[in-house]
Amino acid sequence: MPSRKLDPEKLRAALDAQLVALDEPPYDGPAAALPAALVAAVLAAYDRGLTPERDAARQAVRHLLDRLATAAPGRTVEVRVPPYAAVQAIPGPRHTRGTPPNVVETDGRTWIELAVGRLTWEEAVAKGAVSASGSRADLSAHLPLGD
């Protein structure tokens, strides 16, 4: 599944809104670093005990899900982060109808922390922050996402 192309203008708008909410100046770095800066800003909001701006969290989650789908292409596992996005990834048998046999579901904060390595798969599962069903629904070999 090819990754969706994230709109740089939407990324910048979401990032700048998050930075304003954090009382920080607008982003002035290179366009190529927008996604990483957005993820960092969303994590900064969580670290300060704030709820991130909705669009910032959505864009950060989508970016990291797309990175998973690019790094581990396939259609064996559906990774869901409601209400933001879902992707199919991981090589193996393809699912075609109904509910996929391998499903991972988590919240936005947990997904971001898993993707950047702040939280391990084992820690997230142990504390009940991830629901994983199916024999191939263990993402530990694919997390954290590389650069």
Coordinates of C-alpha atoms in Angstrom, one line a residue:
M1 CA 0.0 0.0 0.0
P2 CA 1.7 3.3 -1.1
S3 CA 1.9 5.9 1.6
R4 CA -0.3 8.9 1.4
K5 CA 1.4 12.1 0.4
L6 CA 1.0 14.5 3.3
D7 CA 0.3 18.1 2.3
P8 CA 3.1 20.3 3.5
E9 CA 0.8 23.3 3.9
K10 CA -1.5 21.3 6.1
L11 CA 1.4 19.9 8.1
R12 CA 2.8 23.4 8.6
A13 CA -0.6 24.8 9.6
A14 CA -1.1 21.9 12.1
L15 CA 2.5 22.4 13.5
D16 CA 2.2 26.1 13.8
A17 CA -1.2 25.8 15.6
Q18 CA 0.4 23.3 18.0
L19 CA 3.4 25.6 18.6
V20 CA 1.1 28.5 19.3
A21 CA -0.7 26.3 21.9
L22 CA 2.7 25.6 23.4
D23 CA 3.6 29.3 23.5
E24 CA 6.4 28.7 21.1
P25 CA 7.3 30.6 17.9
P26 CA 6.1 29.3 14.5
Y27 CA 8.2 26.7 12.7
D28 CA 11.0 28.1 10.6
G29 CA 12.9 25.0 9.6
P30 CA 13.1 23.1 6.3
A31 CA 10.0 21.6 4.7
A32 CA 11.6 18.1 4.8
A33 CA 11.7 18.3 8.6
L34 CA 8.1 19.3 9.0
P35 CA 6.8 15.8 10.0
A36 CA 9.4 15.2 12.6
A37 CA 8.9 18.7 14.0
L38 CA 5.2 18.0 14.2
V39 CA 5.6 14.7 16.0
A40 CA 8.0 16.5 18.5
A41 CA 5.5 19.3 19.1
V42 CA 2.7 16.8 19.8
L43 CA 4.9 14.9 22.2
A44 CA 5.8 18.2 23.9
A45 CA 2.1 18.9 24.5
Y46 CA 1.7 15.4 26.0
D47 CA 4.8 16.0 28.1
R48 CA 3.3 19.2 29.5
G49 CA 0.1 17.5 30.4
L50 CA -1.8 19.1 27.6
T51 CA -4.1 17.7 25.0
P52 CA -2.5 18.3 21.6
E53 CA -4.3 20.2 19.0
R54 CA -6.6 17.8 17.2
D55 CA -5.2 18.4 13.7
A56 CA -1.6 18.2 14.9
A57 CA -2.2 14.9 16.6
R58 CA -4.1 13.6 13.5
Q59 CA -1.3 14.6 11.1
A60 CA 1.4 13.1 13.4
V61 CA -0.4 9.8 13.7
R62 CA -1.0 9.6 10.0
H63 CA 2.6 10.4 9.2
L64 CA 3.8 7.6 11.6
L65 CA 1.3 5.1 10.3
D66 CA 2.4 5.9 6.7
R67 CA 6.0 5.3 7.8
L68 CA 5.0 1.9 9.2
A69 CA 3.2 1.0 5.9
T70 CA 6.3 2.1 3.9
A71 CA 8.8 0.2 6.1
A72 CA 6.7 -3.0 6.3
P73 CA 4.5 -3.1 3.2
G74 CA 1.8 -5.6 3.0
R75 CA -1.9 -6.2 3.9
T76 CA -1.7 -8.8 6.7
V77 CA -2.2 -6.5 9.7
E78 CA -4.6 -3.6 10.0
V79 CA -3.2 -1.0 12.4
R80 CA -6.0 1.3 13.7
V81 CA -5.6 4.5 15.7
P82 CA -9.1 5.9 16.1
P83 CA -10.3 8.5 15.3
Y84 CA -7.3 9.5 13.3
A85 CA -6.4 6.8 10.7
A86 CA -5.7 3.2 9.9
V87 CA -3.3 1.4 7.6
Q88 CA -2.7 -2.1 6.4
A89 CA 0.9 -3.3 6.7
I90 CA 3.2 -6.3 7.3
P91 CA 3.9 -8.8 4.6
G92 CA 2.0 -12.1 4.6
P93 CA -1.3 -13.5 3.6
R94 CA -3.7 -10.8 2.3
H95 CA -7.1 -10.2 3.8
T96 CA -9.9 -9.3 1.4
R97 CA -13.3 -9.2 3.2
G98 CA -14.8 -8.4 6.5
T99 CA -12.8 -7.8 9.7
P100 CA -9.1 -8.6 9.1
P101 CA -7.8 -11.6 11.1
N102 CA -4.8 -9.5 12.4
V103 CA -5.8 -6.2 14.0
V104 CA -3.8 -3.7 16.2
E105 CA -5.7 -0.9 17.8
T106 CA -4.4 1.9 20.1
D107 CA -4.9 5.5 20.9
G108 CA -2.9 8.4 19.3
R109 CA -0.5 9.0 22.2
T110 CA 0.4 5.4 22.5
W111 CA 0.9 5.0 18.8
I112 CA 3.2 8.0 18.7
E113 CA 5.2 6.8 21.7
L114 CA 5.5 3.3 20.2
A115 CA 6.6 4.7 16.8
V116 CA 9.3 6.9 18.2
G117 CA 10.6 4.4 20.8
R118 CA 9.4 6.1 24.0
L119 CA 7.3 3.0 24.7
T120 CA 8.1 -0.6 23.9
W121 CA 5.5 -2.9 22.4
E122 CA 5.8 -5.2 25.5
E123 CA 5.1 -2.2 27.8
A124 CA 2.1 -1.0 25.8
V125 CA 0.6 -4.5 25.7
A126 CA 1.2 -5.1 29.4
K127 CA -0.5 -1.9 30.4
G128 CA -3.5 -2.6 28.1
A129 CA -2.8 0.4 25.9
V130 CA -2.7 -1.8 22.8
S131 CA -5.3 -4.3 21.6
A132 CA -3.7 -6.9 19.3
S133 CA -5.5 -9.8 17.9
G134 CA -4.3 -12.4 15.4
S135 CA -1.2 -14.5 15.1
R136 CA 0.7 -11.7 13.1
A137 CA -0.5 -8.7 15.2
D138 CA 2.8 -8.3 17.1
L139 CA 4.5 -5.1 15.8
S140 CA 7.6 -5.4 18.1
A141 CA 9.8 -6.3 15.2
H142 CA 8.8 -3.1 13.3
L143 CA 9.0 -0.6 16.2
P144 CA 10.3 1.9 16.8
L145 CA 10.2 3.2 13.3
G146 CA 13.7 4.0 11.8
D147 CA 14.6 7.3 10.2

